[in-house]
mmCIF file of C-alpha atoms in Angstrom:
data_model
loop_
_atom_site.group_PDB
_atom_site.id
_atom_site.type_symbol
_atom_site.label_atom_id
_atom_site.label_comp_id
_atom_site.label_asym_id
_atom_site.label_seq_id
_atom_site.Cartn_x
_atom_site.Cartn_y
_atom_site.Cartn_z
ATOM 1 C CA UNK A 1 17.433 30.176 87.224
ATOM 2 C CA UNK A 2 18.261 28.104 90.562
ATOM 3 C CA UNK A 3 18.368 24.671 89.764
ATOM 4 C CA UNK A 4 17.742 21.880 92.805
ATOM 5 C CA UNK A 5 18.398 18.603 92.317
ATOM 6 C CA UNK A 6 17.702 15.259 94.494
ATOM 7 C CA UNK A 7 16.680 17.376 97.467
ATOM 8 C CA UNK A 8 16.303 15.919 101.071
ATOM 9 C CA UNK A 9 15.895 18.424 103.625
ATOM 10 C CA UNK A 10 14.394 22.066 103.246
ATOM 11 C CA UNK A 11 15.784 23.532 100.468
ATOM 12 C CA UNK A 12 13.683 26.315 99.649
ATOM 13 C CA UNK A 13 14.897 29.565 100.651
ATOM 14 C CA UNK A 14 11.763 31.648 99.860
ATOM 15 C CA UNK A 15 8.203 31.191 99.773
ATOM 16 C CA UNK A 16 7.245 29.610 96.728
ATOM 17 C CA UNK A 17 4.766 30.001 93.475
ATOM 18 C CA UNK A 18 5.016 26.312 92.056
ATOM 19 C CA UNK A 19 3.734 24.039 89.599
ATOM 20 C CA UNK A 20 4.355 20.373 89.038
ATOM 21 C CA UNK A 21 5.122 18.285 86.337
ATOM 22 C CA UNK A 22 7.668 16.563 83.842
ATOM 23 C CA UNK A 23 6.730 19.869 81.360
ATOM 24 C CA UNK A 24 8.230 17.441 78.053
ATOM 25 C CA UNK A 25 8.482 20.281 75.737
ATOM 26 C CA UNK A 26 8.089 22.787 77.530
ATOM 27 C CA UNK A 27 4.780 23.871 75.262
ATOM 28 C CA UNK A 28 2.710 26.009 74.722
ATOM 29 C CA UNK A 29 0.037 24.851 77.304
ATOM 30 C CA UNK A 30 3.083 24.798 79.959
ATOM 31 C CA UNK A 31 4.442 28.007 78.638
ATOM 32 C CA UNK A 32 0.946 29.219 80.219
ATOM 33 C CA UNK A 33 1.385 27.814 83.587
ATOM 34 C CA UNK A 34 4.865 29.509 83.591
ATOM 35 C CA UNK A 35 3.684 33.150 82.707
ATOM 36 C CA UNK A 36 0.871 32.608 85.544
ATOM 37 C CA UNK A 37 3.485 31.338 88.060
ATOM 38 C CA UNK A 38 5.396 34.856 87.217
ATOM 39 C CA UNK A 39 2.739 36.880 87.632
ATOM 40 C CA UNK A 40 1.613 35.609 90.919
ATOM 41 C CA UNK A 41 5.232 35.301 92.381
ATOM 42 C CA UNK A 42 5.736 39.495 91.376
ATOM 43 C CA UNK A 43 1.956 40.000 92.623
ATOM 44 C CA UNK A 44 2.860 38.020 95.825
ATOM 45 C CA UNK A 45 6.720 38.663 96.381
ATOM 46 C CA UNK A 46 6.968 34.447 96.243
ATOM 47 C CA UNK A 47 10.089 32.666 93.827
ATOM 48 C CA UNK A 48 8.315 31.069 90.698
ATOM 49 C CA UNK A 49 9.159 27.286 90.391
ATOM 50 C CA UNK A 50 8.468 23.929 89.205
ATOM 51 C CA UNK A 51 8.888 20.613 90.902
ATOM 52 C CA UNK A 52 9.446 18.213 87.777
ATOM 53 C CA UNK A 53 11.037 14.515 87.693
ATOM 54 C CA UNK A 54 14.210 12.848 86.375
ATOM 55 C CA UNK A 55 14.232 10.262 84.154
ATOM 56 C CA UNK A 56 10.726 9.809 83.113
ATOM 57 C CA UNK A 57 8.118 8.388 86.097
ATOM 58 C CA UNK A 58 7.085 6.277 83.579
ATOM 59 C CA UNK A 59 10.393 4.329 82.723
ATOM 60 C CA UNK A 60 9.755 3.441 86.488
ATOM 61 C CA UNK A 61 6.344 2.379 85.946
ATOM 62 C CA UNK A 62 6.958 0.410 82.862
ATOM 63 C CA UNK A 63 10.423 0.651 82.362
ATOM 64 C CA UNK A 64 10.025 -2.084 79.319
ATOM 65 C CA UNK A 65 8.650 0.800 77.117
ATOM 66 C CA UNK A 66 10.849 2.523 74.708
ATOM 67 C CA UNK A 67 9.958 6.069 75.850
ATOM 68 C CA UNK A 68 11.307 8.716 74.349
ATOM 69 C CA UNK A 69 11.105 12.304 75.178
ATOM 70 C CA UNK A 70 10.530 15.537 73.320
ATOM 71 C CA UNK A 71 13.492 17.472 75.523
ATOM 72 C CA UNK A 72 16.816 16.000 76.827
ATOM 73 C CA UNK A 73 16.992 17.437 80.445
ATOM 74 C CA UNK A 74 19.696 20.111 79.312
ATOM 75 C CA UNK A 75 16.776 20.996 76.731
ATOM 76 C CA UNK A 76 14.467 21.378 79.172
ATOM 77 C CA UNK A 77 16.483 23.439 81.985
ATOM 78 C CA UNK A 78 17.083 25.985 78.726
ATOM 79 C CA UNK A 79 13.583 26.601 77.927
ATOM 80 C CA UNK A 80 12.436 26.874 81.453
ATOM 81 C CA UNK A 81 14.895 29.405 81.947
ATOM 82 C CA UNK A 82 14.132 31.060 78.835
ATOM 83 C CA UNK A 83 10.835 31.450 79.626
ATOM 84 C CA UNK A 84 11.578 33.111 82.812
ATOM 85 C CA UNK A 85 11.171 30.556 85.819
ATOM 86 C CA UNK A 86 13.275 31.466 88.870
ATOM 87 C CA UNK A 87 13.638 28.028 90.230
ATOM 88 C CA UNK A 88 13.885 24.346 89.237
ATOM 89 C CA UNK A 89 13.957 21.459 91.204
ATOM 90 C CA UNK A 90 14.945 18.030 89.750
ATOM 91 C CA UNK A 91 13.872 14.821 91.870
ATOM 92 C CA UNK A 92 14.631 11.383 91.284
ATOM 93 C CA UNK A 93 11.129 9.318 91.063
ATOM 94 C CA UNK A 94 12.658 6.693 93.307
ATOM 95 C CA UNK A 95 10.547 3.861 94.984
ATOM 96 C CA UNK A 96 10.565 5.801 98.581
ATOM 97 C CA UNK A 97 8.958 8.838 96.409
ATOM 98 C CA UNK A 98 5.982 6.886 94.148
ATOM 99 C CA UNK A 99 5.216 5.516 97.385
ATOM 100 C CA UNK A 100 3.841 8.926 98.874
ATOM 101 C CA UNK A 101 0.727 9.386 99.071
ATOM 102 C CA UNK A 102 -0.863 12.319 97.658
ATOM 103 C CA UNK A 103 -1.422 13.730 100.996
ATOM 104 C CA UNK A 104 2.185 12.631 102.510
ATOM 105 C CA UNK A 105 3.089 14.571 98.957
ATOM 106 C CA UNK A 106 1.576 17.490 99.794
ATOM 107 C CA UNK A 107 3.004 17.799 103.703
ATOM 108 C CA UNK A 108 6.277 16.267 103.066
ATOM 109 C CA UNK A 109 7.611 17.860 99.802
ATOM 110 C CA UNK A 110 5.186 21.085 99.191
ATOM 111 C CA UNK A 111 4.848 22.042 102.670
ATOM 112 C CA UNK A 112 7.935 21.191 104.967
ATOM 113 C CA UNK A 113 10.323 20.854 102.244
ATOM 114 C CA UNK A 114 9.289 23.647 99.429
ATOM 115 C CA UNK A 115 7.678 25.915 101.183
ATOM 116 C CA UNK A 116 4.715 26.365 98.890
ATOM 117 C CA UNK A 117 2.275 29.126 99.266
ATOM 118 C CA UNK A 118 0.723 29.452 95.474
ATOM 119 C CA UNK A 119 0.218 25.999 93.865
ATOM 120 C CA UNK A 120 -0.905 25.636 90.243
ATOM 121 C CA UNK A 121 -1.790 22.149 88.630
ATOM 122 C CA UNK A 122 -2.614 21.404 85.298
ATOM 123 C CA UNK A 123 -6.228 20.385 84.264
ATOM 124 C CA UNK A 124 -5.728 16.288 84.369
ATOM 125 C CA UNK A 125 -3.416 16.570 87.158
ATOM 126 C CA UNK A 126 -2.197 13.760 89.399
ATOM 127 C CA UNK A 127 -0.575 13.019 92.189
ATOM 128 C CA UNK A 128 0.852 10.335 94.828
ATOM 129 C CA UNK A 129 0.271 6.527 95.183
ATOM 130 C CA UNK A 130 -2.475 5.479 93.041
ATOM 131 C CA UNK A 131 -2.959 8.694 91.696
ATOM 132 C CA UNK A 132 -4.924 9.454 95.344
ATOM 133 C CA UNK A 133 -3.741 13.440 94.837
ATOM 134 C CA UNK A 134 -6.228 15.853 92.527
ATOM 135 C CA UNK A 135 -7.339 19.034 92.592
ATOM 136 C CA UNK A 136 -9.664 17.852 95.292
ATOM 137 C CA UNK A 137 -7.304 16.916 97.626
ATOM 138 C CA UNK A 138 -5.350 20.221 96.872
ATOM 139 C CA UNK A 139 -8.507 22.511 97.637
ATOM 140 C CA UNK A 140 -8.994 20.556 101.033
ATOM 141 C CA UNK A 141 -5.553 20.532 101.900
ATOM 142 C CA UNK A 142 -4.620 24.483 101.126
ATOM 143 C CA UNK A 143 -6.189 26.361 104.225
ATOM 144 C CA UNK A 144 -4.613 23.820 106.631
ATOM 145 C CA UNK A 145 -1.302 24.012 105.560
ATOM 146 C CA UNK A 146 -1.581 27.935 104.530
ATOM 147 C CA UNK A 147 -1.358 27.445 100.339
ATOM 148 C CA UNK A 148 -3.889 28.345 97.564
ATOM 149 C CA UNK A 149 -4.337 26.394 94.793
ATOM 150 C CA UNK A 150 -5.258 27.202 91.462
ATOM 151 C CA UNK A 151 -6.015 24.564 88.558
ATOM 152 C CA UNK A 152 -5.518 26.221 84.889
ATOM 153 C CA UNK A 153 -7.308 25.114 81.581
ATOM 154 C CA UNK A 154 -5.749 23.623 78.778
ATOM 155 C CA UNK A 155 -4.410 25.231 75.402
ATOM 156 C CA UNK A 156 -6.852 24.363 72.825
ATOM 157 C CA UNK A 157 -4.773 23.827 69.190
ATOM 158 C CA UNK A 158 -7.385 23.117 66.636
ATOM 159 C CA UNK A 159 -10.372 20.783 67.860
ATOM 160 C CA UNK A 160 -7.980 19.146 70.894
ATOM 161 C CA UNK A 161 -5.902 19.942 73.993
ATOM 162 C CA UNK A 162 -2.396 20.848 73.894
ATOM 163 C CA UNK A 163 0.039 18.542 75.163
ATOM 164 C CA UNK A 164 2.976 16.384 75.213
ATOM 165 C CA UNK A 165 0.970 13.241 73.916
ATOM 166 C CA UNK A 166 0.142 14.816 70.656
ATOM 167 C CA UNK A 167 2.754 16.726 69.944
ATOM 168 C CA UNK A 168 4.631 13.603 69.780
ATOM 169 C CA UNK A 169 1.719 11.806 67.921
ATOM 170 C CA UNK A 170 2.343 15.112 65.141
ATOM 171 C CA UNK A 171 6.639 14.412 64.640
ATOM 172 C CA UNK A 172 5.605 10.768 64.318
ATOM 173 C CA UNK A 173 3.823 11.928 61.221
ATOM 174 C CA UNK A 174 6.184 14.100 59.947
ATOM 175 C CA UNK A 175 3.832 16.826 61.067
ATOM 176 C CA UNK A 176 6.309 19.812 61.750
ATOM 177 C CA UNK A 177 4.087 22.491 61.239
ATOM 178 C CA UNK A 178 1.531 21.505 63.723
ATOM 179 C CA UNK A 179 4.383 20.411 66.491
ATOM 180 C CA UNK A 180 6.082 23.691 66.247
ATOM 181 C CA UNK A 181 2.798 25.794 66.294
ATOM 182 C CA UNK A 182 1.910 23.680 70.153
ATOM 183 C CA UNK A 183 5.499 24.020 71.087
ATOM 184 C CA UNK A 184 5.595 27.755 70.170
ATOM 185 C CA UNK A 185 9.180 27.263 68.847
ATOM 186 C CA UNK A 186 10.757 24.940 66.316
ATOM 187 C CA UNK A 187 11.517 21.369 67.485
ATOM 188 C CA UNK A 188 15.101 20.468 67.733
ATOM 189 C CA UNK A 189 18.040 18.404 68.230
ATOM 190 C CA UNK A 190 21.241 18.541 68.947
ATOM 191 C CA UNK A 191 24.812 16.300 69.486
ATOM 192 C CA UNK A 192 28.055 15.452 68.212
ATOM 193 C CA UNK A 193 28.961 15.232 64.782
ATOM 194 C CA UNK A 194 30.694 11.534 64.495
ATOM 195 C CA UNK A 195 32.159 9.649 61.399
ATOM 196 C CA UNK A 196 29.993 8.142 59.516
ATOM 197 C CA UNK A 197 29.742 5.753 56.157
ATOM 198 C CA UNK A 198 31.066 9.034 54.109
ATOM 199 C CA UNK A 199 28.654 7.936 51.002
ATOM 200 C CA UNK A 200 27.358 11.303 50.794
ATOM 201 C CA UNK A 201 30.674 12.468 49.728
ATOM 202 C CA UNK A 202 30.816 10.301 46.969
ATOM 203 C CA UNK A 203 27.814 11.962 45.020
ATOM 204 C CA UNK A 204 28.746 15.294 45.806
ATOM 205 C CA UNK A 205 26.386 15.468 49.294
ATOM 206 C CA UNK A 206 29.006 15.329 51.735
ATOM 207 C CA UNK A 207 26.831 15.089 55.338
ATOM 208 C CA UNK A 208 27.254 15.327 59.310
ATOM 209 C CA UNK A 209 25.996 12.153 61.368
ATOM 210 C CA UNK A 210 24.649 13.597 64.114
ATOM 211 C CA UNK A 211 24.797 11.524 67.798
ATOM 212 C CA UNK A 212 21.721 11.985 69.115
ATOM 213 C CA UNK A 213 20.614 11.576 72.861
ATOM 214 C CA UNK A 214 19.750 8.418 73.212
ATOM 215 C CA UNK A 215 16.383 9.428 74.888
ATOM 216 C CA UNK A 216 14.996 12.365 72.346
ATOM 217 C CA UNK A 217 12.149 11.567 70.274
ATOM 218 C CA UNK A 218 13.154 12.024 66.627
ATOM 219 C CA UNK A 219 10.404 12.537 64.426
ATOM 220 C CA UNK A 220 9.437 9.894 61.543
ATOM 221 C CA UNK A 221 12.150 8.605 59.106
ATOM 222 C CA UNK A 222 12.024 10.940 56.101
ATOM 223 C CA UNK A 223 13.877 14.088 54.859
ATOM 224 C CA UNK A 224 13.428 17.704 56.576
ATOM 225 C CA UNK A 225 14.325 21.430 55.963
ATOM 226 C CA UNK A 226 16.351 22.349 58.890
ATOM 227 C CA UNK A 227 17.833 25.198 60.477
ATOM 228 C CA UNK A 228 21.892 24.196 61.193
ATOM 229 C CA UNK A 229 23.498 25.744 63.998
ATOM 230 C CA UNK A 230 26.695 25.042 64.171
ATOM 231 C CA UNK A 231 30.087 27.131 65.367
ATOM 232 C CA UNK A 232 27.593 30.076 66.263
ATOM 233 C CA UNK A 233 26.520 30.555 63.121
ATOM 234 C CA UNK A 234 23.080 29.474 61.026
ATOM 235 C CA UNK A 235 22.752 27.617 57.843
ATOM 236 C CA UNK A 236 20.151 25.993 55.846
ATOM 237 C CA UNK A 237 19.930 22.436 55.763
ATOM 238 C CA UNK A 238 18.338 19.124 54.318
ATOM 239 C CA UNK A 239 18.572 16.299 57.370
ATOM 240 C CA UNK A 240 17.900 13.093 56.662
ATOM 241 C CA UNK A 241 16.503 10.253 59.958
ATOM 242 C CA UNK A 242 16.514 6.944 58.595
ATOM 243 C CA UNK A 243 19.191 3.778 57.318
ATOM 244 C CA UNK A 244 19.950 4.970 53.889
ATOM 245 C CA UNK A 245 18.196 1.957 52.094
ATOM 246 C CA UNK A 246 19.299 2.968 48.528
ATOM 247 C CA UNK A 247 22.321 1.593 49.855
ATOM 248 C CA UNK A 248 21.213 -1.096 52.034
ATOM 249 C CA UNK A 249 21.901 0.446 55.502
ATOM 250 C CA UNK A 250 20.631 -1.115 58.268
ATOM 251 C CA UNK A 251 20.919 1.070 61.607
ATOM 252 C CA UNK A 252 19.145 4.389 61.941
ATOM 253 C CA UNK A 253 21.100 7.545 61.363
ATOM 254 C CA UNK A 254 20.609 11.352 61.646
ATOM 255 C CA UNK A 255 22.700 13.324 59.356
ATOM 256 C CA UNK A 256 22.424 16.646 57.852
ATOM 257 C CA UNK A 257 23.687 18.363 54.564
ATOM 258 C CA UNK A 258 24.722 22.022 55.453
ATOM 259 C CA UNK A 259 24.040 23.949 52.449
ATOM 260 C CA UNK A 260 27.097 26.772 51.877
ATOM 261 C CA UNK A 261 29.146 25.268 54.018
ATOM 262 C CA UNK A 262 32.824 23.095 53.405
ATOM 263 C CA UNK A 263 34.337 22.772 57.064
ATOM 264 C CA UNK A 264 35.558 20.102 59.118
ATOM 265 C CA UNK A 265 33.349 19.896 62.139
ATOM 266 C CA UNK A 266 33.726 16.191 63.374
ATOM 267 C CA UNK A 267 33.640 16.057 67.153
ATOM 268 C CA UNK A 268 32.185 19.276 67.312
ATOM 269 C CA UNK A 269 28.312 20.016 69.006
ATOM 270 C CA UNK A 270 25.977 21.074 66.160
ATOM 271 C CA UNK A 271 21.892 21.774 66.537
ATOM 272 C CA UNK A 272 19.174 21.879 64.254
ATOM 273 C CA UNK A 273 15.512 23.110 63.785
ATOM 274 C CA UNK A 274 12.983 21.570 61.640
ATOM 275 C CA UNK A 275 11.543 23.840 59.702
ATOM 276 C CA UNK A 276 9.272 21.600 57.047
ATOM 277 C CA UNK A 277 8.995 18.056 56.217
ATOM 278 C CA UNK A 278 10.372 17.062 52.681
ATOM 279 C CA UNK A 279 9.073 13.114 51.662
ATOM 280 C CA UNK A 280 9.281 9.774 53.619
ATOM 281 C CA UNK A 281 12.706 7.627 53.212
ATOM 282 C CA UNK A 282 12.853 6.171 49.606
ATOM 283 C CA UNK A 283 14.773 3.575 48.276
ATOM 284 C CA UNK A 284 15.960 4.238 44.694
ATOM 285 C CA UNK A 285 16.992 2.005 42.499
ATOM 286 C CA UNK A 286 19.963 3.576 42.083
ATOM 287 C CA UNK A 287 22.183 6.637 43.149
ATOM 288 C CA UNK A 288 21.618 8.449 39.892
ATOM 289 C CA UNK A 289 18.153 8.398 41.131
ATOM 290 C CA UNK A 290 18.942 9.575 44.371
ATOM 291 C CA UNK A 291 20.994 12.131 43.447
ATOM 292 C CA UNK A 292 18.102 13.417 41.731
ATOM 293 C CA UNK A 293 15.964 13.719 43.990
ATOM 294 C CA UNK A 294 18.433 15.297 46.219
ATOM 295 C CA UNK A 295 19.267 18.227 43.793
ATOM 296 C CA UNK A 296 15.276 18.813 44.074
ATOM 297 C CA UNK A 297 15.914 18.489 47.687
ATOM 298 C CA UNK A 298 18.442 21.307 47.973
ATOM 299 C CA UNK A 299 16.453 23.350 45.595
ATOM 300 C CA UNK A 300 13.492 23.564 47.925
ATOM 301 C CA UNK A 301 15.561 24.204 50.960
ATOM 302 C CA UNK A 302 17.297 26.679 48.739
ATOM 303 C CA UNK A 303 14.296 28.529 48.388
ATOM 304 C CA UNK A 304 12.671 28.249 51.967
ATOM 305 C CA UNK A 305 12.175 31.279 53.699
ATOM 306 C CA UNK A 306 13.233 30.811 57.527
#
C-alpha cells in the first residue's frame, strides 16, 4: 500500500477508486466500502484508495474533548493494508482545509489533486464547510467533472448500524464480544512494556505495564482474557485496565499477566487481543482476597479456547 501524506500538488499517479473518511476501526461496515473500492478499481483498471484525516477533525472542532480513538494511525495503516487498499492518503485537517467548501472539496482535492473517477461515500456522509457536501452535491457534481458516485448502505449488527460510535459505546461496557463481532477482528492494543509498582510479584502474579498510546480508547476498567503477543510468539493472558485499588493506586494502568511465561521483556513492544471480559475492578479487603480471585482468574483464562 502507497501511503500519501500532507499532499499539496497532484499527487495521484493513476486514476482513482476512492472513498473518504477517518475509517476508526477499520470495521466491518468500512471493511465493505474497501472490498467495493477493489472490485471497481480491477473492473475499471483505477488504484483503490481512501482520503482519511490526521489527528481526529474533531479535536479541531472541539479540541476540549477527550477523544479517544479505536486505532492509533500505525493501527489503522495495518488494517487498511490488510484488507487490500492500494493507496492511502493522510491529510492534516488544518484551518485552510475545514474551510473548503464541499464543492471547492470536490474540484480542488478529488478532481485536480486525486484524480478521482469512482467515488464511494458512506450512508451519513459529509463534507466541506458546514457540512454543505452530501450525496447530493456528489450526484450533481460527477458528470461535470467526469466521476461517478456511488453511496453504500450500512452494516446492520443486531437492531442498529455499524459504526465507530457504538463500537466504542460496546468496550465502554466491557462488551468484547459485540465490538469484535462489528470490527470483524479482535480489538487490540499495543506499546512498551515499562516498570511498574512490581506488586504483582509479590503474590506470585508478576505483570507487564503496558504504555499505551496516549490516544487509543481502552475499554472499561475491569479484568480481560487476552491474547499476548509478544517476541513473535502467542500466549494467554489475564490484563487488568484500572489503579489497583486493593492497594490504593491512584493513576490508571494497563498491565497484563502472561500465563507460561518467566522472561524479562521491559522495554520491549508487546500486543494484545481481548478475547472476553472477566469482572469490573474490585477492591478487596485484602490481598489474600485478591489473590483469590486471581487464581479463579487464571483458571478461566486457563481454560478459554482462543
Amino acid at each position: 500500500m502507497i501511503i500519501t501524506e500532507n499532499f499539496t500538488g497532484s499527487v495521484s499517479q493513476n486514476p482513482l477508486a476512492l472513498s473518504i473518511g477517518m475509517f476508526d476501526g477499520v470495521h466491518l461496515g468500512h471493511q465493505s466500502i474497501i472490498k467495493k473500492l477493489n472490485a471497481i478499481s480491477e473492473k475499471k483498471n483505477l488504484e483503490s484508495a481512501i482520503l482519511t484525516f490526521w489527528p481526529h477533525p474533531r479535536t479541531v472542532f472541539s479540541p476540549n474533548d477527550d477523544l479517544k480513538l479505536l486505532n492509533t494511525i500505525d493501527e489503522k495503516k495495518y488494517l487498511l493494508e490488510k484488507n487490500g487498499l492500494q493507496h492511502l492518503f493522510l491529510k492534516e485537517f488544518d484551518d485552510e482545509f475545514r474551510n473548503l467548501t464541499g464543492e471547492e472539496f470536490v474540484k480542488q482535492i478529488l478532481v485536480d489533486k486525486l484524480r478521482v473517477k469512482h467515488l464511494i461515500i458512506g450512508y451519513d456522509h459529509t463534507f466541506g464547510k458546514n457540512r454543505s457536501g452530501d450525496f447530493s452535491l456528489l450526484k450533481k457534481l460527477g458528470p461535470e467533472f467526469g466521476f461517478e458516485v456511488e453511496q453504500v448502505e450500512a452494516v446492520n449488527y443486531k437492531d442498529f448500524n455499524i459504526s465507530s460510535t457504538q463500537i466504542r459505546n460496546a468496550l465502554s461496557k466491557g462488551n468484547i464480544i459485540a465490538a469484535n463481532e462489528m470490527l470483524g477482528y479482535h480489538y487490540s492494543l499495543s506499546g512498551t512494556v515499562v516498570h511498574g509498582k512490581k506488586i504483582g510479584r509479590t503474590i506470585g502474579y508478576p505483570t507487564a505495564n503496558i504504555e499505551v498510546d496516549v490516544l487509543k480508547l481502552l475499554p472499561k476498567k475491569g479484568a480481560y482474557i487476552v491474547e499476548v503477543f509478544v517476541k513473535n510468539r502467542h500466549y494467554k493472558g489475564m490484563l487488568s485496565i484500572g489503579t489497583n485499588p486493593t492497594v490504593n493506586g491512584n493513576s490508571l494502568s494497563v498491565e497484563v499477566y502472561i500465563l507460561d511465561f518467566n522472561e524479562d521483556i521491559y522495554g520491549q513492544s508487546i500486543s494484545v487481543n481481548f478475547r472476553e471480559f472477566l469482572h469490573d475492578e474490585i477492591k478487596f479487603k485484602n490481598l489474600e482476597k485478591l489473590v483469590e480471585r486471581l487464581d479463579e482468574d487464571k483458571r478461566l483464562t486457563a481454560d478459554f479456547q482462543f
